[in-house]
Coordinates of C-alpha atoms in Angstrom, one line a residue:
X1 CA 92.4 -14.9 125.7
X2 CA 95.5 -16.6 126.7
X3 CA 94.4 -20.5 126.2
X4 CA 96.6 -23.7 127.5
X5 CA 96.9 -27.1 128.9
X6 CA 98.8 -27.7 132.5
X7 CA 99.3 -30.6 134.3
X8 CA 101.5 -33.7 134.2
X9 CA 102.9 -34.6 130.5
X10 CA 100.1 -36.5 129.1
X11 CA 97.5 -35.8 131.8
X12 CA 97.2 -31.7 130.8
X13 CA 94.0 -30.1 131.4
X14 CA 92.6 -26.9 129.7
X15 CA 92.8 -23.8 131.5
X16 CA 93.4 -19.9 130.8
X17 CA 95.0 -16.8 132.4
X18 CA 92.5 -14.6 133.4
X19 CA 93.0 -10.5 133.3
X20 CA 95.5 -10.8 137.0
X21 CA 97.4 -13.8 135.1
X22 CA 96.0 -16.1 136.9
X23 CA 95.2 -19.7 136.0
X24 CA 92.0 -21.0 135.8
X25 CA 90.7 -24.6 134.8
X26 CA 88.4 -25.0 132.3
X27 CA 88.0 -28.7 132.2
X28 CA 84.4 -27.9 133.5
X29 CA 83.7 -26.3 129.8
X30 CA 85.8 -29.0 127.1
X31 CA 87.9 -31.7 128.3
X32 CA 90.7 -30.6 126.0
X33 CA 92.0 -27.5 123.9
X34 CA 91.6 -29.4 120.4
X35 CA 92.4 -27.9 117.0
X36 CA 88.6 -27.7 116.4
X37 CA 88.1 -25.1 119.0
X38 CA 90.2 -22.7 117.6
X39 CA 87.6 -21.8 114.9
X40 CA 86.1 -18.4 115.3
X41 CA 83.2 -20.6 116.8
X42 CA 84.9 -22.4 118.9
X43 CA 86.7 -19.2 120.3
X44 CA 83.4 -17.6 120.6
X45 CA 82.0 -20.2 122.9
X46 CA 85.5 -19.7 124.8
X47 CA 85.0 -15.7 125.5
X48 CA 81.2 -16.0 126.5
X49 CA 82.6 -17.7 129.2
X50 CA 83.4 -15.4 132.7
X51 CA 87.1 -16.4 133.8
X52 CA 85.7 -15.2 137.2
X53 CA 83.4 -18.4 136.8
X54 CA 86.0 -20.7 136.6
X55 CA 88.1 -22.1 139.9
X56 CA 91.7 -21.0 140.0
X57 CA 94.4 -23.5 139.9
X58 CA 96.8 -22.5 143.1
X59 CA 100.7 -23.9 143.3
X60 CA 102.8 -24.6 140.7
X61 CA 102.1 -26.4 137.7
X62 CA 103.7 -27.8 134.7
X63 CA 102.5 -26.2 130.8
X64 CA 102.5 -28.7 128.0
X65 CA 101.7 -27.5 124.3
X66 CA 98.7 -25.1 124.5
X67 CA 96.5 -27.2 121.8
X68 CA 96.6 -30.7 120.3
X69 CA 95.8 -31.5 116.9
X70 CA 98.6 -30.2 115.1
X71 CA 99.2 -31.9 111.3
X72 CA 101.7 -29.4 110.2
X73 CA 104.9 -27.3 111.8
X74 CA 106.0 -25.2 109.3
X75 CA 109.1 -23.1 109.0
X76 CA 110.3 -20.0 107.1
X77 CA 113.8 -19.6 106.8
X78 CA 116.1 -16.4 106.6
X79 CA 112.7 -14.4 107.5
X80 CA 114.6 -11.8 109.3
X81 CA 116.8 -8.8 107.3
X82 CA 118.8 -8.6 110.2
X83 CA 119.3 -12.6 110.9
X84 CA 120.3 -12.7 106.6
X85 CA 122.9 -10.1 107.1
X86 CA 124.0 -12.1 110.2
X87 CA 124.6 -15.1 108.0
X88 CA 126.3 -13.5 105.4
X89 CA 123.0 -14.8 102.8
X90 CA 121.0 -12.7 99.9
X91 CA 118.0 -11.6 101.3
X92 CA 115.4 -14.1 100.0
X93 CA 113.0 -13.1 97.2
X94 CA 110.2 -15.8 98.4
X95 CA 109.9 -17.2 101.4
X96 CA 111.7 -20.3 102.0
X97 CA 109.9 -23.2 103.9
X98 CA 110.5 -26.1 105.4
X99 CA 108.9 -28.7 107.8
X100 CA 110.0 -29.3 111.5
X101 CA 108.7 -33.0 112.3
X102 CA 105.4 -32.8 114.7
X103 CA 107.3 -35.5 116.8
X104 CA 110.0 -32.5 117.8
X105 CA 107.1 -30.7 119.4
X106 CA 107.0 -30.5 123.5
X107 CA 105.5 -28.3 126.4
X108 CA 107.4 -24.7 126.7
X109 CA 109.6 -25.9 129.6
X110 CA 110.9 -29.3 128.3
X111 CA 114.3 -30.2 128.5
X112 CA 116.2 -30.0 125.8
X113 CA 117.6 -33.3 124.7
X114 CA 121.6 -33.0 123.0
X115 CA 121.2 -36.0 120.0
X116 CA 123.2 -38.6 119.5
X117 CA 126.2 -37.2 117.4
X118 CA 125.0 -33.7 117.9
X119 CA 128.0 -31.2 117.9
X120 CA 126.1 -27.8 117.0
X121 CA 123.3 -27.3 119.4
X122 CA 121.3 -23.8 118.4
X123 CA 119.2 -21.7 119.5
X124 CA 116.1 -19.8 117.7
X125 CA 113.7 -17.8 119.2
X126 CA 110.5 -17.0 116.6
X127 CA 106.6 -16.0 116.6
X128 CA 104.3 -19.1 116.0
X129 CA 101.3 -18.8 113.7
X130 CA 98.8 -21.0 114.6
X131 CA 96.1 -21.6 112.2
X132 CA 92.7 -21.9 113.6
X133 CA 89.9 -22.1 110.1
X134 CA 91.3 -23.5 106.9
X135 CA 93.4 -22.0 104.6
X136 CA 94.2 -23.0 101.0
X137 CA 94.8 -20.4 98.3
X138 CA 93.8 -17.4 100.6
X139 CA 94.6 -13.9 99.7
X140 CA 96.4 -11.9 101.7
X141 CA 93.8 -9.5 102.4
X142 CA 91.8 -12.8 103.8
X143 CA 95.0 -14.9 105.4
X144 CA 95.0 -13.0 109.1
X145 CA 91.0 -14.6 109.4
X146 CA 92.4 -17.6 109.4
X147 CA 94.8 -17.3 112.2
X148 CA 93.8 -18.4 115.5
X149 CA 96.1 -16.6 117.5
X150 CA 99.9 -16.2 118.2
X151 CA 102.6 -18.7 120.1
X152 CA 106.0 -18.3 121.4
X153 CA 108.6 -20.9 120.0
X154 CA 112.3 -21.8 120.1
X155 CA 113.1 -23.4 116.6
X156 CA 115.9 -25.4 118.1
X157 CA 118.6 -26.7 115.3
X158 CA 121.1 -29.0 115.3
X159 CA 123.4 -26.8 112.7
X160 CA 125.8 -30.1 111.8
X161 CA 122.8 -31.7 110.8
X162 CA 120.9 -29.1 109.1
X163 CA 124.5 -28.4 106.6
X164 CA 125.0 -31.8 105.7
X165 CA 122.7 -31.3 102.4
X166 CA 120.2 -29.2 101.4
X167 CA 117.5 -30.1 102.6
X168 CA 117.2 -28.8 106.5
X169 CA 114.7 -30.9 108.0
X170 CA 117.2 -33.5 109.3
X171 CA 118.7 -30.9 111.7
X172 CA 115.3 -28.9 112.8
X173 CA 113.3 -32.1 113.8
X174 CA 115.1 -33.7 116.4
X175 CA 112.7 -34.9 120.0
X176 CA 112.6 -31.5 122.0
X177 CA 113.4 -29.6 119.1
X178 CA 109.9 -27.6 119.1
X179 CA 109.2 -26.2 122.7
X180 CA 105.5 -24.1 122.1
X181 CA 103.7 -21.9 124.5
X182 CA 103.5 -21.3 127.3
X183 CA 100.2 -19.9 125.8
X184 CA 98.0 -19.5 122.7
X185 CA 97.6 -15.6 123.2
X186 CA 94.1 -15.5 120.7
X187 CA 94.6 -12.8 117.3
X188 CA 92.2 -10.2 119.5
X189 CA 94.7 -9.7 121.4
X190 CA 98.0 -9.0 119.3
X191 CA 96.9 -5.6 118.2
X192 CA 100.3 -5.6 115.7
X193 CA 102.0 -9.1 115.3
X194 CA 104.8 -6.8 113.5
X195 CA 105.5 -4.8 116.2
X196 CA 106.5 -7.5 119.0
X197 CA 109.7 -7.8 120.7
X198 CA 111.6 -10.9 120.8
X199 CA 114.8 -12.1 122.9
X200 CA 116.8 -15.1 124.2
X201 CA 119.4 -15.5 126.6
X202 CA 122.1 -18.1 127.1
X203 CA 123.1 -19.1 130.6
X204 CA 121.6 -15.5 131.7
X205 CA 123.7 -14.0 128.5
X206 CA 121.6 -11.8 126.3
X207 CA 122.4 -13.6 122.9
X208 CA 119.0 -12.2 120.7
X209 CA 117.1 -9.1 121.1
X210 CA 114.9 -8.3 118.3
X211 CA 111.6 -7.7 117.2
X212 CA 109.2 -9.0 114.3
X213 CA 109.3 -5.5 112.7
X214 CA 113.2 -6.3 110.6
X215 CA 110.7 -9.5 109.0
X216 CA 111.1 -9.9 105.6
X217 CA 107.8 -11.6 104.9
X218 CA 104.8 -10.6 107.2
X219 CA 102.6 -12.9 109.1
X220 CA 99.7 -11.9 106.4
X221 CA 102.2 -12.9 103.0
X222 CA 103.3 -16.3 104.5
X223 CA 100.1 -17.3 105.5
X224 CA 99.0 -16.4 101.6
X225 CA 101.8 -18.5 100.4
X226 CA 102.3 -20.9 102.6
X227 CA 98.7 -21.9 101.9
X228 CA 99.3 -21.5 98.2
X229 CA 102.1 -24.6 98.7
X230 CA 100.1 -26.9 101.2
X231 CA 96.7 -26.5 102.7
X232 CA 96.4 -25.3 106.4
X233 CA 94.5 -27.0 108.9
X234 CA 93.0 -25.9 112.0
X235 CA 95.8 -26.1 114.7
X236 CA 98.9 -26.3 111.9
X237 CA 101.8 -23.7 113.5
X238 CA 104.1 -21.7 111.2
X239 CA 107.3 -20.6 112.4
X240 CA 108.3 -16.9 110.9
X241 CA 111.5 -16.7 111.5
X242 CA 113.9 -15.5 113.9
X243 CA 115.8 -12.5 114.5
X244 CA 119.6 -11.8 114.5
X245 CA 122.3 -13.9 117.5
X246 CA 121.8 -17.3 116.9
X247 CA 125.3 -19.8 118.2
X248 CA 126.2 -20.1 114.2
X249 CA 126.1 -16.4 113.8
X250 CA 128.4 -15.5 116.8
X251 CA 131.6 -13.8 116.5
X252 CA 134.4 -14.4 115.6
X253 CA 133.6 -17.7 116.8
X254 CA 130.3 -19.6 116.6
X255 CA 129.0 -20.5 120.1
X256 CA 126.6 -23.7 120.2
X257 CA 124.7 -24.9 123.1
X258 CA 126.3 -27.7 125.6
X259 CA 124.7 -30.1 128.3
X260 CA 124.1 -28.3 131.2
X261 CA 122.7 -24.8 129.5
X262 CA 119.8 -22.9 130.1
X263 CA 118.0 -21.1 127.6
X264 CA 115.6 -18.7 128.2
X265 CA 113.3 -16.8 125.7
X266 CA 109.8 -14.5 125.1
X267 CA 108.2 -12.9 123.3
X268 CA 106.4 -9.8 124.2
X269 CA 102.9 -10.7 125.6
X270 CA 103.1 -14.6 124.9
X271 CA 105.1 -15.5 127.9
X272 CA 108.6 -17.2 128.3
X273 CA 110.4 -20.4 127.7
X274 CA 113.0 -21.7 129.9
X275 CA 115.0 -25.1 128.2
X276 CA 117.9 -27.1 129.9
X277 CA 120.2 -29.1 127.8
X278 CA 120.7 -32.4 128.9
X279 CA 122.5 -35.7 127.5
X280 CA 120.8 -37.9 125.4
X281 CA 119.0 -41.3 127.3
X282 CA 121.5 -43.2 125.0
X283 CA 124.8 -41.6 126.0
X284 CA 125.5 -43.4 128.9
X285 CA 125.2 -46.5 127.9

Protein backbone atom coordinates (compact mmCIF):
# COMPACT_ATOMS: atom_id res chain seq x y z
CA UNK A 1 0.00 0.00 0.00
CA UNK A 2 1.03 3.46 -0.52
CA UNK A 3 -0.68 5.24 2.72
CA UNK A 4 -0.94 9.32 3.17
CA UNK A 5 -2.62 12.37 4.36
CA UNK A 6 -3.72 15.30 1.70
CA UNK A 7 -5.39 18.24 2.21
CA UNK A 8 -4.81 21.75 3.66
CA UNK A 9 -1.72 21.85 6.37
CA UNK A 10 -3.47 20.81 9.47
CA UNK A 11 -6.81 19.75 7.98
CA UNK A 12 -5.06 16.39 6.06
CA UNK A 13 -7.22 13.55 5.51
CA UNK A 14 -6.20 9.81 5.03
CA UNK A 15 -6.18 8.48 1.69
CA UNK A 16 -4.07 5.94 -0.51
CA UNK A 17 -2.91 5.40 -4.23
CA UNK A 18 -4.66 2.71 -5.55
CA UNK A 19 -2.93 0.23 -8.37
CA UNK A 20 -3.52 3.31 -11.42
CA UNK A 21 -1.96 5.84 -8.77
CA UNK A 22 -4.86 7.25 -8.07
CA UNK A 23 -5.93 8.84 -4.81
CA UNK A 24 -8.51 7.62 -2.83
CA UNK A 25 -9.96 8.95 0.62
CA UNK A 26 -10.17 6.90 3.34
CA UNK A 27 -11.57 9.14 5.91
CA UNK A 28 -14.68 6.75 5.63
CA UNK A 29 -12.37 3.91 7.34
CA UNK A 30 -10.06 6.06 10.31
CA UNK A 31 -10.15 9.64 10.65
CA UNK A 32 -6.39 9.79 10.56
CA UNK A 33 -3.13 7.67 9.60
CA UNK A 34 -1.85 7.47 13.35
CA UNK A 35 1.33 5.65 14.47
CA UNK A 36 -0.94 2.92 15.95
CA UNK A 37 -2.11 1.81 12.59
CA UNK A 38 1.03 0.98 11.38
CA UNK A 39 1.12 -2.25 13.43
CA UNK A 40 0.85 -5.46 11.39
CA UNK A 41 -2.83 -5.21 12.67
CA UNK A 42 -3.46 -2.16 11.90
CA UNK A 43 -2.09 -2.65 8.24
CA UNK A 44 -4.11 -5.68 8.06
CA UNK A 45 -7.36 -3.93 8.54
CA UNK A 46 -5.88 -1.44 5.88
CA UNK A 47 -5.37 -4.16 2.96
CA UNK A 48 -8.90 -6.01 3.60
CA UNK A 49 -10.04 -2.93 2.48
CA UNK A 50 -10.97 -2.70 -1.68
CA UNK A 51 -9.33 0.65 -2.97
CA UNK A 52 -12.08 0.30 -5.69
CA UNK A 53 -14.52 0.85 -2.56
CA UNK A 54 -13.24 4.05 -1.72
CA UNK A 55 -14.21 7.49 -3.71
CA UNK A 56 -11.33 9.08 -5.60
CA UNK A 57 -10.14 12.40 -4.77
CA UNK A 58 -10.14 14.45 -8.35
CA UNK A 59 -7.92 17.90 -8.77
CA UNK A 60 -4.97 18.73 -7.19
CA UNK A 61 -4.19 18.40 -3.77
CA UNK A 62 -1.59 19.23 -1.26
CA UNK A 63 0.40 15.93 0.75
CA UNK A 64 1.40 16.62 4.29
CA UNK A 65 3.52 13.97 6.29
CA UNK A 66 1.99 10.48 5.61
CA UNK A 67 1.45 9.54 9.46
CA UNK A 68 1.33 11.43 12.76
CA UNK A 69 2.67 10.19 15.85
CA UNK A 70 6.24 10.40 15.38
CA UNK A 71 8.45 10.53 18.89
CA UNK A 72 11.72 10.04 17.26
CA UNK A 73 13.65 11.16 13.80
CA UNK A 74 16.68 9.43 13.79
CA UNK A 75 19.73 9.89 11.66
CA UNK A 76 22.74 7.82 10.53
CA UNK A 77 25.59 9.69 9.43
CA UNK A 78 28.38 8.83 6.75
CA UNK A 79 25.99 5.65 5.90
CA UNK A 80 27.07 5.67 2.37
CA UNK A 81 30.85 4.27 1.04
CA UNK A 82 30.49 6.55 -1.71
CA UNK A 83 29.19 9.82 0.24
CA UNK A 84 32.53 8.91 3.01
CA UNK A 85 34.88 8.96 0.14
CA UNK A 86 33.12 12.13 -1.00
CA UNK A 87 33.94 13.73 2.23
CA UNK A 88 37.29 12.77 2.45
CA UNK A 89 36.14 10.60 6.14
CA UNK A 90 37.24 6.83 7.36
CA UNK A 91 34.56 4.71 6.61
CA UNK A 92 32.70 4.34 9.94
CA UNK A 93 33.08 1.12 11.99
CA UNK A 94 29.45 1.65 13.81
CA UNK A 95 26.94 3.59 12.76
CA UNK A 96 26.84 6.98 13.83
CA UNK A 97 23.43 8.55 14.99
CA UNK A 98 22.07 11.45 15.67
CA UNK A 99 18.56 13.17 16.25
CA UNK A 100 16.90 15.63 13.75
CA UNK A 101 14.25 17.62 15.99
CA UNK A 102 10.51 16.37 15.27
CA UNK A 103 9.70 20.14 14.99
CA UNK A 104 11.94 20.13 11.48
CA UNK A 105 9.40 17.69 10.11
CA UNK A 106 6.82 18.99 7.16
CA UNK A 107 4.69 17.67 4.21
CA UNK A 108 7.01 16.46 1.08
CA UNK A 109 6.40 19.76 -0.82
CA UNK A 110 6.97 22.43 1.92
CA UNK A 111 9.01 25.27 1.30
CA UNK A 112 12.14 25.30 2.43
CA UNK A 113 12.77 28.00 4.89
CA UNK A 114 16.82 29.67 4.70
CA UNK A 115 17.42 30.40 8.80
CA UNK A 116 18.38 33.19 10.27
CA UNK A 117 22.31 33.35 9.85
CA UNK A 118 22.23 30.44 7.53
CA UNK A 119 25.13 30.60 5.01
CA UNK A 120 25.44 26.72 3.97
CA UNK A 121 22.06 25.58 2.83
CA UNK A 122 22.39 21.51 1.90
CA UNK A 123 20.85 19.19 0.35
CA UNK A 124 20.37 15.29 1.34
CA UNK A 125 18.33 12.97 -0.27
CA UNK A 126 17.90 9.38 2.00
CA UNK A 127 15.42 6.30 2.55
CA UNK A 128 13.18 6.73 5.70
CA UNK A 129 12.56 3.79 8.00
CA UNK A 130 9.56 4.02 9.65
CA UNK A 131 8.90 1.85 12.48
CA UNK A 132 5.55 0.45 12.83
CA UNK A 133 5.67 -2.44 16.19
CA UNK A 134 8.18 -1.79 18.87
CA UNK A 135 11.63 -2.41 18.84
CA UNK A 136 14.14 -2.48 21.74
CA UNK A 137 17.08 -4.85 21.65
CA UNK A 138 15.92 -6.70 18.45
CA UNK A 139 18.13 -8.94 16.52
CA UNK A 140 18.77 -8.41 13.27
CA UNK A 141 17.22 -11.46 11.97
CA UNK A 142 13.94 -9.91 13.87
CA UNK A 143 14.56 -5.90 13.10
CA UNK A 144 12.83 -5.84 9.34
CA UNK A 145 9.23 -7.17 11.38
CA UNK A 146 9.30 -4.21 12.97
CA UNK A 147 9.45 -1.87 10.09
CA UNK A 148 6.27 -0.51 8.85
CA UNK A 149 7.22 0.44 5.54
CA UNK A 150 9.61 2.84 3.68
CA UNK A 151 9.58 6.95 3.11
CA UNK A 152 11.33 9.20 0.95
CA UNK A 153 13.18 12.16 2.85
CA UNK A 154 15.53 15.07 2.18
CA UNK A 155 17.77 15.42 5.46
CA UNK A 156 18.21 19.16 4.83
CA UNK A 157 21.46 20.65 6.78
CA UNK A 158 22.58 23.78 7.48
CA UNK A 159 26.43 22.78 7.12
CA UNK A 160 27.69 26.16 9.13
CA UNK A 161 25.64 25.07 11.84
CA UNK A 162 26.21 21.45 11.91
CA UNK A 163 30.60 22.25 12.00
CA UNK A 164 30.44 24.63 14.70
CA UNK A 165 30.99 21.63 17.36
CA UNK A 166 30.55 18.18 17.43
CA UNK A 167 27.48 17.59 18.07
CA UNK A 168 25.26 17.96 14.63
CA UNK A 169 21.94 18.40 15.76
CA UNK A 170 22.02 22.16 15.73
CA UNK A 171 22.46 22.30 11.94
CA UNK A 172 19.93 19.16 10.94
CA UNK A 173 16.91 20.52 12.95
CA UNK A 174 16.07 23.63 11.71
CA UNK A 175 11.71 24.26 10.74
CA UNK A 176 11.43 22.67 7.18
CA UNK A 177 14.46 20.82 7.62
CA UNK A 178 12.56 17.21 7.46
CA UNK A 179 10.29 17.22 4.22
CA UNK A 180 8.73 13.18 4.45
CA UNK A 181 6.55 11.42 1.89
CA UNK A 182 4.83 11.94 -0.34
CA UNK A 183 3.94 8.32 0.80
CA UNK A 184 4.40 5.61 3.32
CA UNK A 185 5.03 2.83 0.58
CA UNK A 186 4.18 -0.44 3.28
CA UNK A 187 7.45 -3.18 3.66
CA UNK A 188 5.26 -5.65 1.20
CA UNK A 189 5.96 -3.66 -1.20
CA UNK A 190 9.87 -2.87 -1.25
CA UNK A 191 10.83 -6.33 -2.40
CA UNK A 192 14.82 -5.10 -1.70
CA UNK A 193 15.13 -1.83 0.31
CA UNK A 194 19.01 -2.23 -0.82
CA UNK A 195 18.46 -2.19 -4.22
CA UNK A 196 16.57 1.25 -4.64
CA UNK A 197 17.71 4.11 -6.66
CA UNK A 198 18.06 7.45 -5.24
CA UNK A 199 18.61 11.05 -6.88
CA UNK A 200 18.26 14.89 -6.46
CA UNK A 201 18.50 17.73 -8.63
CA UNK A 202 19.29 21.38 -8.09
CA UNK A 203 17.51 23.93 -10.10
CA UNK A 204 16.89 20.96 -12.86
CA UNK A 205 20.88 20.06 -12.24
CA UNK A 206 21.45 16.39 -11.51
CA UNK A 207 23.62 16.86 -8.24
CA UNK A 208 22.96 13.04 -6.63
CA UNK A 209 22.36 9.79 -8.35
CA UNK A 210 22.80 6.85 -6.26
CA UNK A 211 21.33 3.96 -4.88
CA UNK A 212 21.01 2.22 -1.28
CA UNK A 213 23.14 -0.68 -2.45
CA UNK A 214 26.96 1.52 -1.78
CA UNK A 215 25.24 1.61 2.27
CA UNK A 216 27.46 0.82 4.71
CA UNK A 217 25.08 -0.35 7.32
CA UNK A 218 21.79 -1.99 6.05
CA UNK A 219 18.25 -1.15 6.91
CA UNK A 220 18.26 -4.61 9.03
CA UNK A 221 21.82 -3.64 11.15
CA UNK A 222 20.57 -0.08 12.07
CA UNK A 223 17.35 -1.02 13.10
CA UNK A 224 19.29 -3.78 15.53
CA UNK A 225 21.37 -1.01 16.76
CA UNK A 226 19.57 1.75 16.76
CA UNK A 227 17.15 -0.11 19.01
CA UNK A 228 19.96 -1.40 21.02
CA UNK A 229 20.65 2.71 21.91
CA UNK A 230 17.03 4.00 22.33
CA UNK A 231 13.80 2.13 22.11
CA UNK A 232 11.61 2.51 18.81
CA UNK A 233 8.10 3.34 18.82
CA UNK A 234 5.49 2.82 16.39
CA UNK A 235 5.74 5.68 13.89
CA UNK A 236 9.64 6.80 14.94
CA UNK A 237 11.49 7.38 11.20
CA UNK A 238 15.29 6.65 10.80
CA UNK A 239 17.14 8.30 8.24
CA UNK A 240 19.92 5.81 6.49
CA UNK A 241 21.94 8.00 5.01
CA UNK A 242 22.55 9.52 1.86
CA UNK A 243 24.44 8.93 -1.16
CA UNK A 244 27.40 10.80 -2.85
CA UNK A 245 26.75 15.02 -4.37
CA UNK A 246 25.70 16.88 -1.52
CA UNK A 247 26.62 21.19 -1.81
CA UNK A 248 29.65 20.45 0.83
CA UNK A 249 31.07 17.79 -1.27
CA UNK A 250 31.08 19.71 -4.71
CA UNK A 251 34.12 20.44 -6.55
CA UNK A 252 36.39 22.29 -6.42
CA UNK A 253 34.12 24.43 -4.85
CA UNK A 254 31.22 23.61 -2.46
CA UNK A 255 27.86 24.68 -3.86
CA UNK A 256 25.01 25.46 -1.06
CA UNK A 257 21.52 26.14 -1.74
CA UNK A 258 20.27 29.97 -2.06
CA UNK A 259 16.63 31.63 -1.85
CA UNK A 260 14.92 31.13 -4.85
CA UNK A 261 16.18 27.19 -5.56
CA UNK A 262 14.28 24.34 -6.29
CA UNK A 263 15.12 20.99 -5.18
CA UNK A 264 13.77 18.06 -6.38
CA UNK A 265 14.28 14.42 -5.25
CA UNK A 266 12.92 10.43 -5.24
CA UNK A 267 13.41 7.61 -4.60
CA UNK A 268 12.53 4.69 -6.64
CA UNK A 269 8.89 3.70 -6.02
CA UNK A 270 8.29 6.17 -3.00
CA UNK A 271 7.48 9.16 -5.07
CA UNK A 272 9.20 12.68 -5.31
CA UNK A 273 9.86 15.80 -3.43
CA UNK A 274 9.91 19.13 -4.88
CA UNK A 275 11.38 22.09 -2.08
CA UNK A 276 11.74 25.85 -2.81
CA UNK A 277 14.04 27.97 -0.74
CA UNK A 278 12.65 30.95 0.49
CA UNK A 279 13.78 33.83 3.07
CA UNK A 280 13.22 33.48 6.54
CA UNK A 281 9.72 35.34 7.97
CA UNK A 282 12.27 37.40 10.00
CA UNK A 283 14.53 38.70 7.30
CA UNK A 284 12.63 41.44 6.22
CA UNK A 285 12.01 43.02 9.05
Amino acid sequence: MKLCRYGQDGMEKPGLLDGKGRLRDLSSQCSDITAEMLSPDGLRRLVAIDPASLPVVEGDHRFGIPFTGTSKYVCIGLNFSDHAEEAGLAVPSEPIIFLKAVSAMCGPDEPTIQPLGSTKLDWEVELGVVIGTKAQCVSEADALSHVAGYCLLNDVSERAFQMQSSQWDKGKGCDTFGPVGPWLVTADEVADPQSLRMWLDVNGQRMQDGSTATMIFDVKTLVSYVSRHMTLMPGDIIATGTPPGVGMGQKPEPVFLKVGDVVTLGIEGLGEQTQRVIPHPRTAR
